[in-house]
PDB file of C-alpha atoms and ligand atoms in Angstrom:
ATOM      1  CA  MET A 193     163.719 215.924 109.490  1.00  0.00           C
ATOM      2  CA  ALA A 194     161.057 217.853 111.310  1.00  0.00           C
ATOM      3  CA  ALA A 195     158.896 220.799 109.779  1.00  0.00           C
ATOM      4  CA  GLU A 196     160.185 224.452 110.777  1.00  0.00           C
ATOM      5  CA  LYS A 197     157.014 225.653 111.882  1.00  0.00           C
ATOM      6  CA  LEU A 198     153.958 224.323 113.646  1.00  0.00           C
ATOM      7  CA  SER A 199     150.802 223.376 111.669  1.00  0.00           C
ATOM      8  CA  THR A 200     148.600 225.115 114.197  1.00  0.00           C
ATOM      9  CA  ARG A 201     148.258 228.497 115.911  1.00  0.00           C
ATOM     10  CA  HIS A 202     146.877 227.207 119.147  1.00  0.00           C
ATOM     11  CA  LEU A 203     147.691 224.044 121.250  1.00  0.00           C
ATOM     12  CA  LEU A 204     144.361 222.648 122.109  1.00  0.00           C
ATOM     13  CA  GLY A 205     144.845 219.061 121.918  1.00  0.00           C
ATOM     14  CA  ILE A 206     147.077 216.306 120.389  1.00  0.00           C
ATOM     15  CA  LYS A 207     144.285 215.495 118.044  1.00  0.00           C
ATOM     16  CA  ASP A 208     144.933 218.895 116.136  1.00  0.00           C
ATOM     17  CA  ILE A 209     148.599 218.193 115.552  1.00  0.00           C
ATOM     18  CA  ASP A 210     150.651 215.826 113.477  1.00  0.00           C
ATOM     19  CA  ARG A 211     153.831 213.832 113.887  1.00  0.00           C
ATOM     20  CA  ASN A 212     155.912 216.573 112.233  1.00  0.00           C
ATOM     21  CA  ASP A 213     154.755 219.040 114.652  1.00  0.00           C
ATOM     22  CA  ILE A 214     155.578 216.601 117.595  1.00  0.00           C
ATOM     23  CA  GLU A 215     158.857 215.956 116.421  1.00  0.00           C
ATOM     24  CA  LEU A 216     159.586 219.790 115.763  1.00  0.00           C
ATOM     25  CA  ILE A 217     158.545 220.345 119.372  1.00  0.00           C
ATOM     26  CA  PHE A 218     160.972 217.693 120.651  1.00  0.00           C
ATOM     27  CA  GLU A 219     163.930 218.834 118.444  1.00  0.00           C
ATOM     28  CA  THR A 220     162.976 222.375 119.864  1.00  0.00           C
ATOM     29  CA  ALA A 221     162.994 220.831 123.531  1.00  0.00           C
ATOM     30  CA  ASP A 222     166.236 219.215 122.940  1.00  0.00           C
ATOM     31  CA  ASN A 223     167.531 222.642 122.542  1.00  0.00           C
ATOM     32  CA  PHE A 224     166.069 224.284 125.477  1.00  0.00           C
ATOM     33  CA  LYS A 225     166.948 221.149 127.917  1.00  0.00           C
ATOM     34  CA  GLU A 226     170.616 222.285 126.908  1.00  0.00           C
ATOM     35  CA  VAL A 227     169.595 226.056 127.915  1.00  0.00           C
ATOM     36  CA  ILE A 228     168.088 224.981 131.469  1.00  0.00           C
ATOM     37  CA  ASN A 229     171.149 223.053 132.051  1.00  0.00           C
ATOM     38  CA  ARG A 230     173.574 226.113 131.668  1.00  0.00           C
ATOM     39  CA  PRO A 231     174.476 228.415 134.811  1.00  0.00           C
ATOM     40  CA  ILE A 232     172.302 231.062 133.271  1.00  0.00           C
ATOM     41  CA  LYS A 233     169.112 229.229 132.376  1.00  0.00           C
ATOM     42  CA  LYS A 234     167.593 231.938 130.398  1.00  0.00           C
ATOM     43  CA  VAL A 235     167.126 233.065 126.650  1.00  0.00           C
ATOM     44  CA  PRO A 236     165.333 236.303 125.419  1.00  0.00           C
ATOM     45  CA  SER A 237     163.273 234.626 122.989  1.00  0.00           C
ATOM     46  CA  LEU A 238     159.831 235.707 124.533  1.00  0.00           C
ATOM     47  CA  ARG A 239     160.740 239.149 125.669  1.00  0.00           C
ATOM     48  CA  ASP A 240     158.056 240.924 123.678  1.00  0.00           C
ATOM     49  CA  ILE A 241     155.409 238.454 124.752  1.00  0.00           C
ATOM     50  CA  THR A 242     152.865 238.574 127.723  1.00  0.00           C
ATOM     51  CA  ILE A 243     151.237 235.279 128.853  1.00  0.00           C
ATOM     52  CA  ALA A 244     148.353 234.866 131.211  1.00  0.00           C
ATOM     53  CA  ASN A 245     148.178 231.585 133.176  1.00  0.00           C
ATOM     54  CA  ILE A 246     144.612 231.163 133.995  1.00  0.00           C
ATOM     55  CA  PHE A 247     144.035 228.011 136.160  1.00  0.00           C
ATOM     56  CA  PHE A 248     140.204 227.271 136.928  1.00  0.00           C
ATOM     57  CA  GLU A 249     141.288 223.971 138.470  1.00  0.00           C
ATOM     58  CA  ASN A 250     144.162 223.037 140.918  1.00  0.00           C
ATOM     59  CA  SER A 251     147.665 222.267 139.557  1.00  0.00           C
ATOM     60  CA  THR A 252     151.074 222.035 140.945  1.00  0.00           C
ATOM     61  CA  ARG A 253     153.132 220.532 138.311  1.00  0.00           C
ATOM     62  CA  THR A 254     151.637 222.120 135.011  1.00  0.00           C
ATOM     63  CA  LYS A 255     151.304 225.579 136.513  1.00  0.00           C
ATOM     64  CA  LEU A 256     154.862 225.692 138.080  1.00  0.00           C
ATOM     65  CA  SER A 257     156.217 224.130 134.849  1.00  0.00           C
ATOM     66  CA  PHE A 258     154.563 226.632 132.566  1.00  0.00           C
ATOM     67  CA  GLU A 259     155.490 229.394 134.755  1.00  0.00           C
ATOM     68  CA  LEU A 260     159.138 228.328 134.747  1.00  0.00           C
ATOM     69  CA  ALA A 261     159.381 227.882 131.169  1.00  0.00           C
ATOM     70  CA  GLU A 262     157.958 231.359 130.550  1.00  0.00           C
ATOM     71  CA  LYS A 263     160.484 232.858 132.743  1.00  0.00           C
ATOM     72  CA  ARG A 264     163.138 231.065 131.146  1.00  0.00           C
ATOM     73  CA  LEU A 265     162.035 232.509 127.700  1.00  0.00           C
ATOM     74  CA  SER A 266     161.616 236.002 129.223  1.00  0.00           C
ATOM     75  CA  ALA A 267     158.070 236.315 128.746  1.00  0.00           C
ATOM     76  CA  ASP A 268     156.036 238.747 131.043  1.00  0.00           C
ATOM     77  CA  ILE A 269     153.421 236.750 132.796  1.00  0.00           C
ATOM     78  CA  VAL A 270     150.345 237.268 134.792  1.00  0.00           C
ATOM     79  CA  ASN A 271     148.896 234.439 136.979  1.00  0.00           C
ATOM     80  CA  PHE A 272     145.261 234.049 137.651  1.00  0.00           C
ATOM     81  CA  ALA A 273     143.714 231.339 139.884  1.00  0.00           C
ATOM     82  CA  ALA A 274     139.746 231.193 139.576  1.00  0.00           C
ATOM     83  CA  SER A 275     139.333 230.631 143.384  1.00  0.00           C
ATOM     84  CA  SER A 276     140.716 233.981 144.372  1.00  0.00           C
ATOM     85  CA  SER A 277     138.962 235.645 141.286  1.00  0.00           C
ATOM     86  CA  SER A 278     135.722 237.604 140.379  1.00  0.00           C
ATOM     87  CA  VAL A 279     134.594 234.152 138.741  1.00  0.00           C
ATOM     88  CA  SER A 280     133.087 233.424 142.211  1.00  0.00           C
ATOM     89  CA  LYS A 281     131.071 236.298 142.047  1.00  0.00           C
ATOM     90  CA  GLY A 282     129.400 234.976 138.578  1.00  0.00           C
ATOM     91  CA  GLU A 283     131.769 236.325 136.010  1.00  0.00           C
ATOM     92  CA  THR A 284     131.691 234.276 132.689  1.00  0.00           C
ATOM     93  CA  LEU A 285     134.556 232.714 131.129  1.00  0.00           C
ATOM     94  CA  ILE A 286     134.679 235.075 128.083  1.00  0.00           C
ATOM     95  CA  ASP A 287     134.332 238.252 130.328  1.00  0.00           C
ATOM     96  CA  THR A 288     137.095 237.049 132.542  1.00  0.00           C
ATOM     97  CA  VAL A 289     139.553 236.412 129.848  1.00  0.00           C
ATOM     98  CA  ASN A 290     138.478 239.634 127.790  1.00  0.00           C
ATOM     99  CA  ASN A 291     139.274 241.593 130.716  1.00  0.00           C
ATOM    100  CA  ILE A 292     142.820 239.951 130.861  1.00  0.00           C
ATOM    101  CA  LEU A 293     143.217 240.405 127.201  1.00  0.00           C
ATOM    102  CA  ALA A 294     142.271 244.091 127.759  1.00  0.00           C
ATOM    103  CA  MET A 295     145.589 244.476 129.530  1.00  0.00           C
ATOM    104  CA  LYS A 296     147.410 243.348 126.412  1.00  0.00           C
ATOM    105  CA  VAL A 297     148.134 239.553 126.596  1.00  0.00           C
ATOM    106  CA  ASP A 298     149.319 237.744 123.680  1.00  0.00           C
ATOM    107  CA  MET A 299     148.665 234.152 124.846  1.00  0.00           C
ATOM    108  CA  VAL A 300     146.773 232.518 127.497  1.00  0.00           C
ATOM    109  CA  VAL A 301     147.510 229.143 129.051  1.00  0.00           C
ATOM    110  CA  MET A 302     144.230 227.618 130.493  1.00  0.00           C
ATOM    111  CA  ARG A 303     143.376 224.810 132.977  1.00  0.00           C
ATOM    112  CA  HIS A 304     139.616 224.354 133.049  1.00  0.00           C
ATOM    113  CA  PRO A 305     137.259 221.653 134.665  1.00  0.00           C
ATOM    114  CA  TYR A 306     135.260 221.503 131.204  1.00  0.00           C
ATOM    115  CA  ALA A 307     136.011 219.642 128.397  1.00  0.00           C
ATOM    116  CA  GLY A 308     136.378 221.935 125.203  1.00  0.00           C
ATOM    117  CA  ALA A 309     136.834 225.167 127.257  1.00  0.00           C
ATOM    118  CA  GLY A 310     140.136 225.904 125.441  1.00  0.00           C
ATOM    119  CA  VAL A 311     138.523 225.429 121.964  1.00  0.00           C
ATOM    120  CA  PHE A 312     135.512 227.557 122.927  1.00  0.00           C
ATOM    121  CA  LEU A 313     137.907 230.370 123.902  1.00  0.00           C
ATOM    122  CA  SER A 314     139.897 230.207 121.005  1.00  0.00           C
ATOM    123  CA  LYS A 315     136.574 230.995 119.009  1.00  0.00           C
ATOM    124  CA  HIS A 316     135.937 233.934 120.821  1.00  0.00           C
ATOM    125  CA  ILE A 317     139.208 235.794 121.538  1.00  0.00           C
ATOM    126  CA  ASN A 318     142.423 236.721 119.571  1.00  0.00           C
ATOM    127  CA  ALA A 319     144.882 235.529 121.961  1.00  0.00           C
ATOM    128  CA  GLN A 320     146.764 232.066 121.190  1.00  0.00           C
ATOM    129  CA  ILE A 321     145.407 229.490 123.561  1.00  0.00           C
ATOM    130  CA  VAL A 322     147.420 226.694 125.301  1.00  0.00           C
ATOM    131  CA  ASN A 323     145.360 224.012 126.806  1.00  0.00           C
ATOM    132  CA  ALA A 324     146.787 222.847 130.229  1.00  0.00           C
ATOM    133  CA  GLY A 325     144.185 220.485 130.771  1.00  0.00           C
ATOM    134  CA  ASP A 326     140.405 220.736 130.235  1.00  0.00           C
ATOM    135  CA  GLY A 327     138.074 218.381 132.112  1.00  0.00           C
ATOM    136  CA  ALA A 328     138.536 214.729 130.905  1.00  0.00           C
ATOM    137  CA  HIS A 329     139.354 215.841 127.524  1.00  0.00           C
ATOM    138  CA  GLU A 330     143.014 216.581 126.624  1.00  0.00           C
ATOM    139  CA  HIS A 331     146.126 217.571 128.454  1.00  0.00           C
ATOM    140  CA  PRO A 332     148.373 217.954 125.445  1.00  0.00           C
ATOM    141  CA  THR A 333     151.652 219.218 127.212  1.00  0.00           C
ATOM    142  CA  GLN A 334     151.603 216.200 129.364  1.00  0.00           C
ATOM    143  CA  ALA A 335     151.255 213.775 126.562  1.00  0.00           C
ATOM    144  CA  LEU A 336     154.231 215.652 124.942  1.00  0.00           C
ATOM    145  CA  LEU A 337     156.441 215.626 127.980  1.00  0.00           C
ATOM    146  CA  ASP A 338     155.690 211.950 128.557  1.00  0.00           C
ATOM    147  CA  ALA A 339     156.437 210.901 124.993  1.00  0.00           C
ATOM    148  CA  PHE A 340     159.620 213.022 125.203  1.00  0.00           C
ATOM    149  CA  SER A 341     160.529 211.036 128.335  1.00  0.00           C
ATOM    150  CA  ILE A 342     160.091 207.757 126.522  1.00  0.00           C
ATOM    151  CA  ARG A 343     162.233 208.796 123.725  1.00  0.00           C
ATOM    152  CA  GLN A 344     164.967 210.056 126.046  1.00  0.00           C
ATOM    153  CA  LYS A 345     164.888 206.910 128.299  1.00  0.00           C
ATOM    154  CA  LEU A 346     164.337 204.349 125.192  1.00  0.00           C
ATOM    155  CA  GLY A 347     165.818 206.382 122.314  1.00  0.00           C
ATOM    156  CA  ASP A 348     162.700 206.231 120.238  1.00  0.00           C
ATOM    157  CA  VAL A 349     158.842 206.092 120.733  1.00  0.00           C
ATOM    158  CA  ALA A 350     158.242 204.150 117.555  1.00  0.00           C
ATOM    159  CA  GLY A 351     157.836 200.561 117.862  1.00  0.00           C
ATOM    160  CA  LYS A 352     157.605 200.682 121.707  1.00  0.00           C
ATOM    161  CA  LYS A 353     154.488 199.261 123.745  1.00  0.00           C
ATOM    162  CA  VAL A 354     153.040 201.426 126.401  1.00  0.00           C
ATOM    163  CA  VAL A 355     150.343 200.568 128.833  1.00  0.00           C
ATOM    164  CA  ILE A 356     148.392 203.131 130.582  1.00  0.00           C
ATOM    165  CA  VAL A 357     146.959 201.914 133.708  1.00  0.00           C
ATOM    166  CA  GLY A 358     143.968 202.875 135.989  1.00  0.00           C
ATOM    167  CA  ASP A 359     141.223 205.481 135.727  1.00  0.00           C
ATOM    168  CA  ILE A 360     141.049 205.971 131.817  1.00  0.00           C
ATOM    169  CA  LEU A 361     137.335 207.008 132.028  1.00  0.00           C
ATOM    170  CA  HIS A 362     138.188 210.138 133.586  1.00  0.00           C
ATOM    171  CA  SER A 363     141.702 210.897 132.288  1.00  0.00           C
ATOM    172  CA  ARG A 364     142.590 213.753 129.817  1.00  0.00           C
ATOM    173  CA  VAL A 365     145.976 212.412 130.348  1.00  0.00           C
ATOM    174  CA  ALA A 366     145.278 208.962 128.897  1.00  0.00           C
ATOM    175  CA  ILE A 367     143.506 210.223 125.946  1.00  0.00           C
ATOM    176  CA  SER A 368     146.224 212.757 124.941  1.00  0.00           C
ATOM    177  CA  ASN A 369     148.961 210.108 125.498  1.00  0.00           C
ATOM    178  CA  ILE A 370     147.095 207.456 123.289  1.00  0.00           C
ATOM    179  CA  LEU A 371     146.963 209.915 120.434  1.00  0.00           C
ATOM    180  CA  CYS A 372     150.482 211.321 120.907  1.00  0.00           C
ATOM    181  CA  LEU A 373     151.853 207.791 121.232  1.00  0.00           C
ATOM    182  CA  GLN A 374     150.042 206.471 118.168  1.00  0.00           C
ATOM    183  CA  LYS A 375     151.141 209.468 116.075  1.00  0.00           C
ATOM    184  CA  LEU A 376     154.810 208.330 116.974  1.00  0.00           C
ATOM    185  CA  GLY A 377     154.185 204.816 116.064  1.00  0.00           C
ATOM    186  CA  ALA A 378     154.098 203.233 119.512  1.00  0.00           C
ATOM    187  CA  GLU A 379     151.633 200.562 120.420  1.00  0.00           C
ATOM    188  CA  VAL A 380     149.247 201.241 123.048  1.00  0.00           C
ATOM    189  CA  MET A 381     147.327 199.259 125.579  1.00  0.00           C
ATOM    190  CA  VAL A 382     144.858 200.373 128.524  1.00  0.00           C
ATOM    191  CA  CYS A 383     144.575 198.413 131.542  1.00  0.00           C
ATOM    192  CA  GLY A 384     142.067 198.846 134.500  1.00  0.00           C
ATOM    193  CA  PRO A 385     138.599 197.643 135.971  1.00  0.00           C
ATOM    194  CA  THR A 386     135.902 197.392 133.190  1.00  0.00           C
ATOM    195  CA  THR A 387     134.123 200.215 134.763  1.00  0.00           C
ATOM    196  CA  LEU A 388     137.002 202.723 134.383  1.00  0.00           C
ATOM    197  CA  ILE A 389     137.610 201.712 130.673  1.00  0.00           C
ATOM    198  CA  PRO A 390     135.352 203.999 128.460  1.00  0.00           C
ATOM    199  CA  LYS A 391     133.453 202.209 125.655  1.00  0.00           C
ATOM    200  CA  PHE A 392     134.820 204.625 123.030  1.00  0.00           C
ATOM    201  CA  ILE A 393     138.292 203.302 123.863  1.00  0.00           C
ATOM    202  CA  ASN A 394     137.458 200.607 120.948  1.00  0.00           C
ATOM    203  CA  GLY A 395     137.501 203.274 118.417  1.00  0.00           C
ATOM    204  CA  LEU A 396     140.958 204.549 119.317  1.00  0.00           C
ATOM    205  CA  GLY A 397     142.788 201.339 118.286  1.00  0.00           C
ATOM    206  CA  VAL A 398     144.159 200.681 121.558  1.00  0.00           C
ATOM    207  CA  LYS A 399     144.476 197.036 123.071  1.00  0.00           C
ATOM    208  CA  VAL A 400     142.360 196.518 126.217  1.00  0.00           C
ATOM    209  CA  GLU A 401     143.390 194.337 129.297  1.00  0.00           C
ATOM    210  CA  HIS A 402     142.059 193.971 132.488  1.00  0.00           C
ATOM    211  CA  ASP A 403     144.892 191.731 134.151  1.00  0.00           C
ATOM    212  CA  LEU A 404     147.531 194.027 135.510  1.00  0.00           C
ATOM    213  CA  ARG A 405     149.968 191.220 135.430  1.00  0.00           C
ATOM    214  CA  LYS A 406     149.479 190.379 131.814  1.00  0.00           C
ATOM    215  CA  ALA A 407     149.595 194.285 130.789  1.00  0.00           C
ATOM    216  CA  LEU A 408     152.701 194.482 132.490  1.00  0.00           C
ATOM    217  CA  ASN A 409     154.379 191.249 130.799  1.00  0.00           C
ATOM    218  CA  TRP A 410     153.244 192.950 127.509  1.00  0.00           C
ATOM    219  CA  CYS A 411     154.572 196.425 127.940  1.00  0.00           C
ATOM    220  CA  ASP A 412     158.002 198.333 127.555  1.00  0.00           C
ATOM    221  CA  VAL A 413     156.666 201.277 129.644  1.00  0.00           C
ATOM    222  CA  ALA A 414     153.923 201.445 132.220  1.00  0.00           C
ATOM    223  CA  ASN A 415     152.042 204.663 132.823  1.00  0.00           C
ATOM    224  CA  MET A 416     150.250 204.677 135.932  1.00  0.00           C
ATOM    225  CA  LEU A 417     147.063 206.764 136.429  1.00  0.00           C
ATOM    226  CA  ARG A 418     145.745 208.231 139.630  1.00  0.00           C
ATOM    227  CA  ILE A 419     141.994 207.475 140.524  1.00  0.00           C
ATOM    228  CA  GLN A 420     140.321 210.925 139.877  1.00  0.00           C
ATOM    229  CA  LEU A 421     137.870 210.798 142.662  1.00  0.00           C
ATOM    230  CA  GLU A 422     137.297 214.381 142.165  1.00  0.00           C
ATOM    231  CA  ARG A 423     135.468 213.708 138.725  1.00  0.00           C
ATOM    232  CA  GLN A 424     133.590 210.598 139.966  1.00  0.00           C
ATOM    233  CA  ASP A 425     130.031 210.727 140.813  1.00  0.00           C
ATOM    234  CA  ILE A 426     129.619 207.232 141.586  1.00  0.00           C
ATOM    235  CA  LYS A 427     131.347 204.282 142.824  1.00  0.00           C
ATOM    236  CA  TYR A 428     133.340 202.670 140.063  1.00  0.00           C
ATOM    237  CA  PHE A 429     134.847 200.014 142.378  1.00  0.00           C
ATOM    238  CA  PRO A 430     134.187 198.902 146.058  1.00  0.00           C
ATOM    239  CA  SER A 431     137.223 200.341 147.870  1.00  0.00           C
ATOM    240  CA  LEU A 432     140.636 202.067 147.233  1.00  0.00           C
ATOM    241  CA  ARG A 433     142.037 199.135 149.057  1.00  0.00           C
ATOM    242  CA  GLU A 434     140.681 196.443 146.589  1.00  0.00           C
ATOM    243  CA  TYR A 435     141.640 198.680 143.696  1.00  0.00           C
ATOM    244  CA  ALA A 436     145.225 198.583 144.987  1.00  0.00           C
ATOM    245  CA  MET A 437     145.363 194.825 145.357  1.00  0.00           C
ATOM    246  CA  MET A 438     144.291 194.531 141.682  1.00  0.00           C
ATOM    247  CA  TYR A 439     145.622 197.407 139.849  1.00  0.00           C
ATOM    248  CA  GLY A 440     148.345 198.932 142.145  1.00  0.00           C
ATOM    249  CA  LEU A 441     152.032 198.495 141.108  1.00  0.00           C
ATOM    250  CA  ASN A 442     154.285 197.190 143.830  1.00  0.00           C
ATOM    251  CA  LYS A 443     157.807 196.124 143.940  1.00  0.00           C
ATOM    252  CA  GLN A 444     156.828 192.497 144.100  1.00  0.00           C
ATOM    253  CA  ILE A 445     155.008 192.428 140.764  1.00  0.00           C
ATOM    254  CA  LEU A 446     157.716 194.718 139.137  1.00  0.00           C
ATOM    255  CA  ASP A 447     160.463 192.390 140.228  1.00  0.00           C
ATOM    256  CA  SER A 448     158.702 189.301 139.142  1.00  0.00           C
ATOM    257  CA  LEU A 449     158.588 190.407 135.384  1.00  0.00           C
ATOM    258  CA  ASP A 450     161.119 188.962 132.929  1.00  0.00           C
ATOM    259  CA  LYS A 451     162.255 192.298 131.765  1.00  0.00           C
ATOM    260  CA  GLU A 452     163.185 195.919 133.195  1.00  0.00           C
ATOM    261  CA  ILE A 453     159.994 197.932 132.426  1.00  0.00           C
ATOM    262  CA  VAL A 454     159.939 202.070 132.623  1.00  0.00           C
ATOM    263  CA  VAL A 455     157.616 203.217 135.067  1.00  0.00           C
ATOM    264  CA  MET A 456     155.755 206.448 134.658  1.00  0.00           C
ATOM    265  CA  HIS A 457     153.330 208.651 136.605  1.00  0.00           C
ATOM    266  CA  PRO A 458     152.009 211.863 135.496  1.00  0.00           C
ATOM    267  CA  GLY A 459     151.324 212.965 139.047  1.00  0.00           C
ATOM    268  CA  PRO A 460     150.157 213.931 141.259  1.00  0.00           C
ATOM    269  CA  ILE A 461     150.653 210.338 142.976  1.00  0.00           C
ATOM    270  CA  ASN A 462     148.541 208.593 145.371  1.00  0.00           C
ATOM    271  CA  ARG A 463     151.187 206.543 146.990  1.00  0.00           C
ATOM    272  CA  GLY A 464     149.937 203.038 148.081  1.00  0.00           C
ATOM    273  CA  VAL A 465     147.029 203.155 145.855  1.00  0.00           C
ATOM    274  CA  GLU A 466     148.165 203.134 142.112  1.00  0.00           C
ATOM    275  CA  ILE A 467     151.833 202.805 142.768  1.00  0.00           C
ATOM    276  CA  THR A 468     153.870 202.072 146.000  1.00  0.00           C
ATOM    277  CA  SER A 469     156.513 204.293 147.422  1.00  0.00           C
ATOM    278  CA  ASP A 470     159.183 201.737 146.512  1.00  0.00           C
ATOM    279  CA  VAL A 471     158.214 201.437 142.826  1.00  0.00           C
ATOM    280  CA  ALA A 472     157.689 205.325 142.694  1.00  0.00           C
ATOM    281  CA  ASP A 473     161.266 205.835 143.805  1.00  0.00           C
ATOM    282  CA  SER A 474     162.956 202.877 142.321  1.00  0.00           C
ATOM    283  CA  LYS A 475     165.347 203.301 139.649  1.00  0.00           C
ATOM    284  CA  GLN A 476     162.866 202.029 137.055  1.00  0.00           C
ATOM    285  CA  SER A 477     160.758 205.010 137.789  1.00  0.00           C
ATOM    286  CA  ILE A 478     161.425 208.186 135.624  1.00  0.00           C
ATOM    287  CA  ILE A 479     158.449 210.278 137.329  1.00  0.00           C
ATOM    288  CA  LEU A 480     161.017 213.298 138.214  1.00  0.00           C
ATOM    289  CA  GLU A 481     162.520 213.138 134.703  1.00  0.00           C
ATOM    290  CA  GLN A 482     159.033 213.553 133.479  1.00  0.00           C
ATOM    291  CA  VAL A 483     158.675 216.646 135.595  1.00  0.00           C
ATOM    292  CA  GLU A 484     162.069 218.140 134.454  1.00  0.00           C
ATOM    293  CA  ASN A 485     161.379 217.479 130.651  1.00  0.00           C
ATOM    294  CA  GLY A 486     157.933 219.407 131.241  1.00  0.00           C
ATOM    295  CA  VAL A 487     159.753 222.669 131.429  1.00  0.00           C
ATOM    296  CA  ALA A 488     161.872 222.172 128.253  1.00  0.00           C
ATOM    297  CA  VAL A 489     158.650 220.648 126.360  1.00  0.00           C
ATOM    298  CA  ARG A 490     156.603 223.620 127.569  1.00  0.00           C
ATOM    299  CA  MET A 491     159.389 226.399 126.385  1.00  0.00           C
ATOM    300  CA  ALA A 492     159.445 224.537 123.096  1.00  0.00           C
ATOM    301  CA  VAL A 493     155.519 224.802 122.726  1.00  0.00           C
ATOM    302  CA  LEU A 494     155.361 228.354 123.675  1.00  0.00           C
ATOM    303  CA  TYR A 495     158.241 229.343 121.693  1.00  0.00           C
ATOM    304  CA  LEU A 496     157.072 227.632 118.618  1.00  0.00           C
ATOM    305  CA  LEU A 497     153.443 229.162 118.826  1.00  0.00           C
ATOM    306  CA  ALA A 498     155.008 232.525 119.440  1.00  0.00           C
ATOM    307  CA  SER A 499     156.970 232.159 116.182  1.00  0.00           C
ATOM    308  CA  GLN A 500     153.580 231.830 114.401  1.00  0.00           C
ATOM    309  CA  ARG A 501     152.623 235.509 115.270  1.00  0.00           C
ATOM    310  CA  ASP A 502     152.757 238.015 112.394  1.00  0.00           C
TER     311      ASP A 502
HETATM  312  N1  LIG B 837     150.333 216.236 135.737  1.00  0.00           N
HETATM  313  C1  LIG B 837     149.476 217.261 136.359  1.00  0.00           C
HETATM  314  O1  LIG B 837     148.914 217.863 135.247  1.00  0.00           O
HETATM  315  O2  LIG B 837     149.564 217.652 137.455  1.00  0.00           O
HETATM  316  P1  LIG B 837     148.938 218.967 138.274  1.00  0.00           P
HETATM  317  O3  LIG B 837     147.555 218.580 138.300  1.00  0.00           O
HETATM  318  O4  LIG B 837     149.609 218.931 139.511  1.00  0.00           O
HETATM  319  O5  LIG B 837     149.390 220.127 137.283  1.00  0.00           O
END
């Protein structure tokens, strides 16, 4: 039986929440999944709440998913994209957000290229903060929707073996997934070239494997990550073609395994690099279920955080 309230006022990272919080989010998301499959996909739960979606970095899935979640909960929303704002004229993060808050905003959903931006903001403003991805640090709602999707597909997360493949070094998705899956009792492995596996990974209690076939033969679920060229200042492997040959998941490899594994990807996909089209679009792939579940999970997070207010 999950707790009735979250143990935190903000959602800054999976490291700040416990298994009870995650289970409460999942049980709440189960209810919201039912809501968003009704003909009228809307409830009045957040009609007294105003949320600002502040994106200092590009996003398709996360931004649209948060916006839809907020609209389904009847919140008032304002959207802010740094590229078309006064940030380009030199305004600081705190000034930008304080100006938005002066317009009586209750909650801020923020994506930022710098690790720790959400934590920094939570110490300087009164609004509740939801981290929608901060640099290579954390992406908590992505990890929650990924674990929720594994639970939906396999019945439970506990005891499952999940391998996260690819650019672990630059990935906030990998870190949040590792923390979330471990809190729920899964075994986690990371797989990729040595140059893309950070040294601190050993301290997180995950297995490390550099051979993709061995990793896939071990796992129940493979979460394939994108190579994050936008965060790479030097070359970590000779070419994308070589990376695809060593670490790309294709149908031939998938069909050669002894069991049917579940294939995931947080998006955006680089088809033909980390995953081929026939795998991404196969019946073993739950990529679009992940996107669908993202709305219900984010509704749950926003609803539960809003319940913390006085
Ligand atoms: N998965 C994810 O964070 O995708 P976006 O960058 O499109 O939001």
